[in-house]
Amino acid sequence: MTALVLDCDGVLADTERYGHLPAFNTTFERYGLPVRWSEDDYAVKLRIGGGKERMASLFDDPGLTAAAGVPDDEEGRRELLARWHRTKTEEFTRLVAQGRVPPRPGIARLVSAAVTGGWTVAVASTSAEPSVRAVLTTAVGAELAGRIPVFAGDVVPAKKPDPAVYELTVAELGLDRDDTLVVEDSRNGLLAATGAGLPCLVTVNGYTRSESFDEAVLVVSELGDPGRPPVEVLADRAGVAPGEQVELEDLRRCLRGRGTGGGR
């Protein structure tokens, strides 16, 4: 059973710049927190896996915690963080519903082709599940999204680069690791996939283009769509040689020619 497992943020849609970053800043403003993340600030925060974990990094600044009245005890901080993150998720979902978070090129086309071709398609993300489902629905449409299982949020205790979410996806769906391709956009995601023994195609974005993707089977600028400029191939360790856009047959070649990616 051939399978395609997709990350959400940066793969299904350009969520970080147009969704998560403004949602974080709106949340900070709503709670009177004396912080606003610039795009450069957020590029650093993206090295931390998980939205709650990025917010928790604010607790490292004693001046900020004092100004914001952050509790000293662990339980109080956990409750406050959960409240902040709920607000942030609601704001992010609102931005998605307003059409402010553009799907990435090629996602709807390839997901439709994979499902039609009998592939198992799933989404594995450590972002909040409501956010992931909202992005998936916007990216591929409600009918197709309803046929795609989602593994997201706190369904696993550890965030990427830990492979837990991919291990869970493989186990729950009964996937063959040698016949399952992951699509990621970041080094943390790539390490999570390869740590689970899965070959990985990387489609970079503005935040991740300069990261190291040595373990990836194929690295491209985007998946591409008709009418767009040809995709840029940044690394091709499986001899895939895609054309102007990545096609379903290219995904099959990624699996057949795994190269250096995906080995345990």
PDB file of C-alpha atoms in Angstrom:
ATOM      1  CA  MET A   1       0.000   0.000   0.000  1.00  0.00           C
ATOM      2  CA  THR A   2       1.715   3.171  -1.227  1.00  0.00           C
ATOM      3  CA  ALA A   3       1.306   6.135   1.119  1.00  0.00           C
ATOM      4  CA  LEU A   4       1.915   9.861   1.090  1.00  0.00           C
ATOM      5  CA  VAL A   5       2.229  11.574   4.479  1.00  0.00           C
ATOM      6  CA  LEU A   6       2.241  15.365   4.530  1.00  0.00           C
ATOM      7  CA  ASP A   7       3.367  17.856   7.108  1.00  0.00           C
ATOM      8  CA  CYS A   8       1.006  20.811   7.515  1.00  0.00           C
ATOM      9  CA  ASP A   9       2.837  24.081   8.117  1.00  0.00           C
ATOM     10  CA  GLY A  10       4.869  25.109   5.096  1.00  0.00           C
ATOM     11  CA  VAL A  11       3.736  22.060   3.100  1.00  0.00           C
ATOM     12  CA  LEU A  12      -0.059  22.338   2.806  1.00  0.00           C
ATOM     13  CA  ALA A  13       0.034  26.125   2.975  1.00  0.00           C
ATOM     14  CA  ASP A  14       2.361  29.042   3.619  1.00  0.00           C
ATOM     15  CA  THR A  15       1.164  29.157   7.202  1.00  0.00           C
ATOM     16  CA  GLU A  16       4.144  30.490   9.109  1.00  0.00           C
ATOM     17  CA  ARG A  17       4.445  33.949   7.585  1.00  0.00           C
ATOM     18  CA  TYR A  18       0.765  34.564   6.829  1.00  0.00           C
ATOM     19  CA  GLY A  19      -0.918  32.651   9.646  1.00  0.00           C
ATOM     20  CA  HIS A  20       1.080  31.668  12.689  1.00  0.00           C
ATOM     21  CA  LEU A  21       3.268  34.771  13.023  1.00  0.00           C
ATOM     22  CA  PRO A  22       0.370  37.278  12.913  1.00  0.00           C
ATOM     23  CA  ALA A  23      -1.702  34.982  15.158  1.00  0.00           C
ATOM     24  CA  PHE A  24       1.073  34.899  17.757  1.00  0.00           C
ATOM     25  CA  ASN A  25       1.431  38.686  17.682  1.00  0.00           C
ATOM     26  CA  THR A  26      -2.330  39.262  17.911  1.00  0.00           C
ATOM     27  CA  THR A  27      -2.419  36.955  20.939  1.00  0.00           C
ATOM     28  CA  PHE A  28       0.459  38.796  22.608  1.00  0.00           C
ATOM     29  CA  GLU A  29      -1.361  42.082  22.065  1.00  0.00           C
ATOM     30  CA  ARG A  30      -4.651  40.692  23.376  1.00  0.00           C
ATOM     31  CA  TYR A  31      -3.020  39.581  26.624  1.00  0.00           C
ATOM     32  CA  GLY A  32      -0.999  42.764  27.001  1.00  0.00           C
ATOM     33  CA  LEU A  33       2.343  41.040  26.572  1.00  0.00           C
ATOM     34  CA  PRO A  34       5.202  43.462  25.840  1.00  0.00           C
ATOM     35  CA  VAL A  35       6.518  41.490  22.871  1.00  0.00           C
ATOM     36  CA  ARG A  36       6.045  41.413  19.098  1.00  0.00           C
ATOM     37  CA  TRP A  37       7.923  38.953  16.930  1.00  0.00           C
ATOM     38  CA  SER A  38       9.391  40.265  13.689  1.00  0.00           C
ATOM     39  CA  GLU A  39       9.929  37.930  10.735  1.00  0.00           C
ATOM     40  CA  ASP A  40      13.574  37.611  11.779  1.00  0.00           C
ATOM     41  CA  ASP A  41      12.581  36.855  15.383  1.00  0.00           C
ATOM     42  CA  TYR A  42      10.163  34.222  14.183  1.00  0.00           C
ATOM     43  CA  ALA A  43      12.766  32.575  11.959  1.00  0.00           C
ATOM     44  CA  VAL A  44      14.714  31.867  15.167  1.00  0.00           C
ATOM     45  CA  LYS A  45      11.601  30.678  17.028  1.00  0.00           C
ATOM     46  CA  LEU A  46      10.900  28.175  14.241  1.00  0.00           C
ATOM     47  CA  ARG A  47      13.874  26.166  15.455  1.00  0.00           C
ATOM     48  CA  ILE A  48      11.631  25.251  18.407  1.00  0.00           C
ATOM     49  CA  GLY A  49       9.123  22.518  17.550  1.00  0.00           C
ATOM     50  CA  GLY A  50       5.516  23.358  18.482  1.00  0.00           C
ATOM     51  CA  GLY A  51       3.539  26.549  19.010  1.00  0.00           C
ATOM     52  CA  LYS A  52       3.088  26.146  22.753  1.00  0.00           C
ATOM     53  CA  GLU A  53       6.787  25.509  23.068  1.00  0.00           C
ATOM     54  CA  ARG A  54       7.575  28.695  21.148  1.00  0.00           C
ATOM     55  CA  MET A  55       5.287  30.653  23.458  1.00  0.00           C
ATOM     56  CA  ALA A  56       6.884  29.002  26.487  1.00  0.00           C
ATOM     57  CA  SER A  57      10.230  30.455  25.412  1.00  0.00           C
ATOM     58  CA  LEU A  58       8.880  33.814  26.629  1.00  0.00           C
ATOM     59  CA  PHE A  59       9.223  32.473  30.167  1.00  0.00           C
ATOM     60  CA  ASP A  60      13.008  32.572  29.717  1.00  0.00           C
ATOM     61  CA  ASP A  61      12.908  36.387  29.964  1.00  0.00           C
ATOM     62  CA  PRO A  62      12.532  37.401  33.647  1.00  0.00           C
ATOM     63  CA  GLY A  63      11.724  40.982  32.712  1.00  0.00           C
ATOM     64  CA  LEU A  64       8.897  39.925  30.432  1.00  0.00           C
ATOM     65  CA  THR A  65       7.418  37.441  32.907  1.00  0.00           C
ATOM     66  CA  ALA A  66       7.425  40.112  35.617  1.00  0.00           C
ATOM     67  CA  ALA A  67       5.834  42.723  33.354  1.00  0.00           C
ATOM     68  CA  ALA A  68       3.176  40.243  32.209  1.00  0.00           C
ATOM     69  CA  GLY A  69       2.410  38.931  35.705  1.00  0.00           C
ATOM     70  CA  VAL A  70       3.332  35.359  34.754  1.00  0.00           C
ATOM     71  CA  PRO A  71       2.856  32.965  37.714  1.00  0.00           C
ATOM     72  CA  ASP A  72       5.959  31.518  39.345  1.00  0.00           C
ATOM     73  CA  ASP A  73       4.579  28.014  39.823  1.00  0.00           C
ATOM     74  CA  GLU A  74       4.695  25.384  37.082  1.00  0.00           C
ATOM     75  CA  GLU A  75       0.977  24.596  37.168  1.00  0.00           C
ATOM     76  CA  GLY A  76       0.033  28.259  36.892  1.00  0.00           C
ATOM     77  CA  ARG A  77       2.343  28.702  33.927  1.00  0.00           C
ATOM     78  CA  ARG A  78       0.954  25.601  32.246  1.00  0.00           C
ATOM     79  CA  GLU A  79      -2.609  26.900  32.563  1.00  0.00           C
ATOM     80  CA  LEU A  80      -1.619  30.351  31.312  1.00  0.00           C
ATOM     81  CA  LEU A  81       0.251  28.871  28.363  1.00  0.00           C
ATOM     82  CA  ALA A  82      -2.760  26.714  27.457  1.00  0.00           C
ATOM     83  CA  ARG A  83      -5.000  29.806  27.522  1.00  0.00           C
ATOM     84  CA  TRP A  84      -2.602  31.790  25.322  1.00  0.00           C
ATOM     85  CA  HIS A  85      -2.335  28.909  22.878  1.00  0.00           C
ATOM     86  CA  ARG A  86      -6.121  28.438  22.624  1.00  0.00           C
ATOM     87  CA  THR A  87      -6.449  32.108  21.726  1.00  0.00           C
ATOM     88  CA  LYS A  88      -3.639  31.838  19.207  1.00  0.00           C
ATOM     89  CA  THR A  89      -5.254  28.773  17.580  1.00  0.00           C
ATOM     90  CA  GLU A  90      -8.596  30.576  17.325  1.00  0.00           C
ATOM     91  CA  GLU A  91      -6.896  33.566  15.695  1.00  0.00           C
ATOM     92  CA  PHE A  92      -4.968  31.354  13.285  1.00  0.00           C
ATOM     93  CA  THR A  93      -8.127  29.463  12.303  1.00  0.00           C
ATOM     94  CA  ARG A  94      -9.885  32.785  11.695  1.00  0.00           C
ATOM     95  CA  LEU A  95      -7.092  33.889   9.326  1.00  0.00           C
ATOM     96  CA  VAL A  96      -7.354  30.594   7.437  1.00  0.00           C
ATOM     97  CA  ALA A  97     -11.152  30.959   7.133  1.00  0.00           C
ATOM     98  CA  GLN A  98     -10.686  34.479   5.755  1.00  0.00           C
ATOM     99  CA  GLY A  99      -8.446  33.139   2.998  1.00  0.00           C
ATOM    100  CA  ARG A 100      -5.395  34.912   4.361  1.00  0.00           C
ATOM    101  CA  VAL A 101      -3.180  31.788   4.377  1.00  0.00           C
ATOM    102  CA  PRO A 102      -2.442  30.683   0.799  1.00  0.00           C
ATOM    103  CA  PRO A 103      -2.144  26.945  -0.013  1.00  0.00           C
ATOM    104  CA  ARG A 104       1.210  25.976  -1.444  1.00  0.00           C
ATOM    105  CA  PRO A 105       1.407  25.232  -5.172  1.00  0.00           C
ATOM    106  CA  GLY A 106       0.829  21.631  -6.188  1.00  0.00           C
ATOM    107  CA  ILE A 107      -0.762  20.396  -2.977  1.00  0.00           C
ATOM    108  CA  ALA A 108      -4.357  20.119  -4.183  1.00  0.00           C
ATOM    109  CA  ARG A 109      -3.211  18.674  -7.504  1.00  0.00           C
ATOM    110  CA  LEU A 110      -0.931  15.991  -6.026  1.00  0.00           C
ATOM    111  CA  VAL A 111      -3.207  15.021  -3.149  1.00  0.00           C
ATOM    112  CA  SER A 112      -6.101  14.558  -5.576  1.00  0.00           C
ATOM    113  CA  ALA A 113      -3.923  12.496  -7.913  1.00  0.00           C
ATOM    114  CA  ALA A 114      -2.639  10.338  -5.053  1.00  0.00           C
ATOM    115  CA  VAL A 115      -6.108   9.621  -3.660  1.00  0.00           C
ATOM    116  CA  THR A 116      -7.468   8.905  -7.133  1.00  0.00           C
ATOM    117  CA  GLY A 117      -4.497   6.613  -7.748  1.00  0.00           C
ATOM    118  CA  GLY A 118      -5.286   4.539  -4.673  1.00  0.00           C
ATOM    119  CA  TRP A 119      -2.573   5.913  -2.398  1.00  0.00           C
ATOM    120  CA  THR A 120      -3.153   6.283   1.322  1.00  0.00           C
ATOM    121  CA  VAL A 121      -2.791   9.997   2.124  1.00  0.00           C
ATOM    122  CA  ALA A 122      -2.416  11.346   5.673  1.00  0.00           C
ATOM    123  CA  VAL A 123      -1.295  14.494   7.452  1.00  0.00           C
ATOM    124  CA  ALA A 124       1.162  14.296  10.364  1.00  0.00           C
ATOM    125  CA  SER A 125       1.855  17.514  12.232  1.00  0.00           C
ATOM    126  CA  THR A 126       2.585  18.577  15.776  1.00  0.00           C
ATOM    127  CA  SER A 127       0.595  21.792  15.343  1.00  0.00           C
ATOM    128  CA  ALA A 128      -2.808  22.067  17.033  1.00  0.00           C
ATOM    129  CA  GLU A 129      -5.361  19.742  15.409  1.00  0.00           C
ATOM    130  CA  PRO A 130      -8.024  22.443  14.752  1.00  0.00           C
ATOM    131  CA  SER A 131      -5.402  24.499  12.920  1.00  0.00           C
ATOM    132  CA  VAL A 132      -4.239  21.542  10.847  1.00  0.00           C
ATOM    133  CA  ARG A 133      -7.771  20.527   9.840  1.00  0.00           C
ATOM    134  CA  ALA A 134      -8.608  24.111   8.868  1.00  0.00           C
ATOM    135  CA  VAL A 135      -5.513  24.367   6.673  1.00  0.00           C
ATOM    136  CA  LEU A 136      -6.123  20.945   5.097  1.00  0.00           C
ATOM    137  CA  THR A 137      -9.719  21.815   4.228  1.00  0.00           C
ATOM    138  CA  THR A 138      -8.691  25.124   2.674  1.00  0.00           C
ATOM    139  CA  ALA A 139      -5.830  23.521   0.741  1.00  0.00           C
ATOM    140  CA  VAL A 140      -7.651  20.541  -0.820  1.00  0.00           C
ATOM    141  CA  GLY A 141     -11.369  21.171  -0.289  1.00  0.00           C
ATOM    142  CA  ALA A 142     -13.792  19.794   2.266  1.00  0.00           C
ATOM    143  CA  GLU A 143     -14.719  16.603   0.390  1.00  0.00           C
ATOM    144  CA  LEU A 144     -11.124  15.449  -0.109  1.00  0.00           C
ATOM    145  CA  ALA A 145     -10.029  16.626   3.360  1.00  0.00           C
ATOM    146  CA  GLY A 146     -12.739  14.456   4.910  1.00  0.00           C
ATOM    147  CA  ARG A 147     -11.059  11.371   3.435  1.00  0.00           C
ATOM    148  CA  ILE A 148      -7.611  12.153   4.843  1.00  0.00           C
ATOM    149  CA  PRO A 149      -6.661  11.047   8.393  1.00  0.00           C
ATOM    150  CA  VAL A 150      -4.937  13.675  10.522  1.00  0.00           C
ATOM    151  CA  PHE A 151      -2.444  13.011  13.300  1.00  0.00           C
ATOM    152  CA  ALA A 152      -1.794  16.309  15.030  1.00  0.00           C
ATOM    153  CA  GLY A 153      -1.246  18.317  18.183  1.00  0.00           C
ATOM    154  CA  ASP A 154      -0.776  16.531  21.478  1.00  0.00           C
ATOM    155  CA  VAL A 155      -1.507  13.105  19.965  1.00  0.00           C
ATOM    156  CA  VAL A 156       2.168  12.417  20.754  1.00  0.00           C
ATOM    157  CA  PRO A 157       4.164  13.735  23.736  1.00  0.00           C
ATOM    158  CA  ALA A 158       7.215  14.920  21.765  1.00  0.00           C
ATOM    159  CA  LYS A 159       7.331  17.404  18.907  1.00  0.00           C
ATOM    160  CA  LYS A 160       9.417  17.219  15.738  1.00  0.00           C
ATOM    161  CA  PRO A 161      12.351  16.552  15.253  1.00  0.00           C
ATOM    162  CA  ASP A 162      11.280  13.628  17.431  1.00  0.00           C
ATOM    163  CA  PRO A 163       9.876  10.951  15.073  1.00  0.00           C
ATOM    164  CA  ALA A 164       6.926  10.119  17.373  1.00  0.00           C
ATOM    165  CA  VAL A 165       4.172  11.537  15.138  1.00  0.00           C
ATOM    166  CA  TYR A 166       5.461   9.572  12.147  1.00  0.00           C
ATOM    167  CA  GLU A 167       5.871   6.419  14.184  1.00  0.00           C
ATOM    168  CA  LEU A 168       2.244   6.794  15.287  1.00  0.00           C
ATOM    169  CA  THR A 169       1.035   7.419  11.727  1.00  0.00           C
ATOM    170  CA  VAL A 170       2.805   4.310  10.447  1.00  0.00           C
ATOM    171  CA  ALA A 171       1.444   2.171  13.285  1.00  0.00           C
ATOM    172  CA  GLU A 172      -2.148   3.450  13.149  1.00  0.00           C
ATOM    173  CA  LEU A 173      -2.462   3.117   9.364  1.00  0.00           C
ATOM    174  CA  GLY A 174      -0.416  -0.053   9.044  1.00  0.00           C
ATOM    175  CA  LEU A 175       1.960   1.537   6.524  1.00  0.00           C
ATOM    176  CA  ASP A 176       4.987  -0.062   4.890  1.00  0.00           C
ATOM    177  CA  ARG A 177       7.933   2.244   5.596  1.00  0.00           C
ATOM    178  CA  ASP A 178       9.560   1.387   2.263  1.00  0.00           C
ATOM    179  CA  ASP A 179       6.400   2.400   0.418  1.00  0.00           C
ATOM    180  CA  THR A 180       5.615   5.589   2.351  1.00  0.00           C
ATOM    181  CA  LEU A 181       6.874   9.020   1.281  1.00  0.00           C
ATOM    182  CA  VAL A 182       6.851  12.018   3.601  1.00  0.00           C
ATOM    183  CA  VAL A 183       6.710  15.621   2.370  1.00  0.00           C
ATOM    184  CA  GLU A 184       8.273  18.159   4.735  1.00  0.00           C
ATOM    185  CA  ASP A 185       9.543  21.722   4.544  1.00  0.00           C
ATOM    186  CA  SER A 186      12.063  22.017   7.388  1.00  0.00           C
ATOM    187  CA  ARG A 187      15.074  20.263   8.843  1.00  0.00           C
ATOM    188  CA  ASN A 188      13.152  19.422  12.031  1.00  0.00           C
ATOM    189  CA  GLY A 189      10.486  17.742   9.926  1.00  0.00           C
ATOM    190  CA  LEU A 190      13.055  15.932   7.782  1.00  0.00           C
ATOM    191  CA  LEU A 191      14.782  14.555  10.888  1.00  0.00           C
ATOM    192  CA  ALA A 192      11.425  13.402  12.268  1.00  0.00           C
ATOM    193  CA  ALA A 193      10.645  11.546   9.050  1.00  0.00           C
ATOM    194  CA  THR A 194      14.033   9.924   8.581  1.00  0.00           C
ATOM    195  CA  GLY A 195      14.156   9.116  12.296  1.00  0.00           C
ATOM    196  CA  ALA A 196      11.051   7.015  11.695  1.00  0.00           C
ATOM    197  CA  GLY A 197      12.751   5.296   8.762  1.00  0.00           C
ATOM    198  CA  LEU A 198      10.733   7.112   6.091  1.00  0.00           C
ATOM    199  CA  PRO A 199      12.082   8.655   2.870  1.00  0.00           C
ATOM    200  CA  CYS A 200      11.400  12.359   2.632  1.00  0.00           C
ATOM    201  CA  LEU A 201      10.838  14.916  -0.108  1.00  0.00           C
ATOM    202  CA  VAL A 202      11.424  18.508   1.024  1.00  0.00           C
ATOM    203  CA  THR A 203       9.654  21.516  -0.458  1.00  0.00           C
ATOM    204  CA  VAL A 204      11.373  24.551   1.033  1.00  0.00           C
ATOM    205  CA  ASN A 205       9.935  27.937   1.925  1.00  0.00           C
ATOM    206  CA  GLY A 206      11.398  31.338   2.675  1.00  0.00           C
ATOM    207  CA  TYR A 207      12.117  30.432   6.276  1.00  0.00           C
ATOM    208  CA  THR A 208      13.753  27.059   5.589  1.00  0.00           C
ATOM    209  CA  ARG A 209      15.535  27.351   2.241  1.00  0.00           C
ATOM    210  CA  SER A 210      18.983  27.770   3.854  1.00  0.00           C
ATOM    211  CA  GLU A 211      18.645  24.763   6.177  1.00  0.00           C
ATOM    212  CA  SER A 212      20.539  21.509   5.644  1.00  0.00           C
ATOM    213  CA  PHE A 213      18.577  18.751   3.902  1.00  0.00           C
ATOM    214  CA  ASP A 214      21.341  16.204   3.326  1.00  0.00           C
ATOM    215  CA  GLU A 215      19.071  13.288   4.285  1.00  0.00           C
ATOM    216  CA  ALA A 216      16.277  14.177   1.840  1.00  0.00           C
ATOM    217  CA  VAL A 217      15.605  12.155  -1.297  1.00  0.00           C
ATOM    218  CA  LEU A 218      14.521  15.229  -3.274  1.00  0.00           C
ATOM    219  CA  VAL A 219      14.580  18.945  -2.400  1.00  0.00           C
ATOM    220  CA  VAL A 220      12.553  21.394  -4.500  1.00  0.00           C
ATOM    221  CA  SER A 221      11.503  25.021  -4.283  1.00  0.00           C
ATOM    222  CA  GLU A 222       7.844  23.993  -4.505  1.00  0.00           C
ATOM    223  CA  LEU A 223       5.715  21.206  -5.971  1.00  0.00           C
ATOM    224  CA  GLY A 224       4.533  23.414  -8.804  1.00  0.00           C
ATOM    225  CA  ASP A 225       1.348  23.907 -10.797  1.00  0.00           C
ATOM    226  CA  PRO A 226       0.511  24.579 -14.449  1.00  0.00           C
ATOM    227  CA  GLY A 227       1.071  28.223 -15.322  1.00  0.00           C
ATOM    228  CA  ARG A 228       3.714  28.738 -12.644  1.00  0.00           C
ATOM    229  CA  PRO A 229       7.484  28.974 -13.216  1.00  0.00           C
ATOM    230  CA  PRO A 230       9.239  25.583 -13.319  1.00  0.00           C
ATOM    231  CA  VAL A 231      10.190  24.143  -9.941  1.00  0.00           C
ATOM    232  CA  GLU A 232      13.792  24.597  -8.888  1.00  0.00           C
ATOM    233  CA  VAL A 233      15.511  21.330  -7.971  1.00  0.00           C
ATOM    234  CA  LEU A 234      17.903  21.997  -5.076  1.00  0.00           C
ATOM    235  CA  ALA A 235      18.966  18.375  -4.533  1.00  0.00           C
ATOM    236  CA  ASP A 236      18.053  15.114  -6.262  1.00  0.00           C
ATOM    237  CA  ARG A 237      19.594  12.069  -4.578  1.00  0.00           C
ATOM    238  CA  ALA A 238      17.239   9.537  -6.153  1.00  0.00           C
ATOM    239  CA  GLY A 239      17.582  10.584  -9.799  1.00  0.00           C
ATOM    240  CA  VAL A 240      13.968  11.744  -9.918  1.00  0.00           C
ATOM    241  CA  ALA A 241      14.599  14.564 -12.417  1.00  0.00           C
ATOM    242  CA  PRO A 242      11.161  16.219 -12.180  1.00  0.00           C
ATOM    243  CA  GLY A 243       9.942  18.405 -15.017  1.00  0.00           C
ATOM    244  CA  GLU A 244       8.338  21.810 -14.658  1.00  0.00           C
ATOM    245  CA  GLN A 245       6.247  20.532 -11.748  1.00  0.00           C
ATOM    246  CA  VAL A 246       6.404  17.524  -9.438  1.00  0.00           C
ATOM    247  CA  GLU A 247       4.068  14.751 -10.612  1.00  0.00           C
ATOM    248  CA  LEU A 248       2.745  11.617  -8.917  1.00  0.00           C
ATOM    249  CA  GLU A 249       5.230   9.533 -10.911  1.00  0.00           C
ATOM    250  CA  ASP A 250       8.031  11.640  -9.413  1.00  0.00           C
ATOM    251  CA  LEU A 251       6.816  10.647  -5.948  1.00  0.00           C
ATOM    252  CA  ARG A 252       6.984   7.004  -7.029  1.00  0.00           C
ATOM    253  CA  ARG A 253      10.564   7.570  -8.221  1.00  0.00           C
ATOM    254  CA  CYS A 254      11.410   9.028  -4.810  1.00  0.00           C
ATOM    255  CA  LEU A 255      10.337   5.732  -3.265  1.00  0.00           C
ATOM    256  CA  ARG A 256      12.116   3.558  -5.830  1.00  0.00           C
ATOM    257  CA  GLY A 257      15.354   5.492  -5.688  1.00  0.00           C
ATOM    258  CA  ARG A 258      15.437   6.519  -2.002  1.00  0.00           C
ATOM    259  CA  GLY A 259      19.124   7.491  -2.275  1.00  0.00           C
ATOM    260  CA  THR A 260      20.599   8.454   1.084  1.00  0.00           C
ATOM    261  CA  GLY A 261      17.255   9.504   2.610  1.00  0.00           C
ATOM    262  CA  GLY A 262      15.050   7.468   4.896  1.00  0.00           C
ATOM    263  CA  GLY A 263      17.455   4.799   6.114  1.00  0.00           C
ATOM    264  CA  ARG A 264      17.410   3.645   9.712  1.00  0.00           C
TER     265      ARG A 264
END
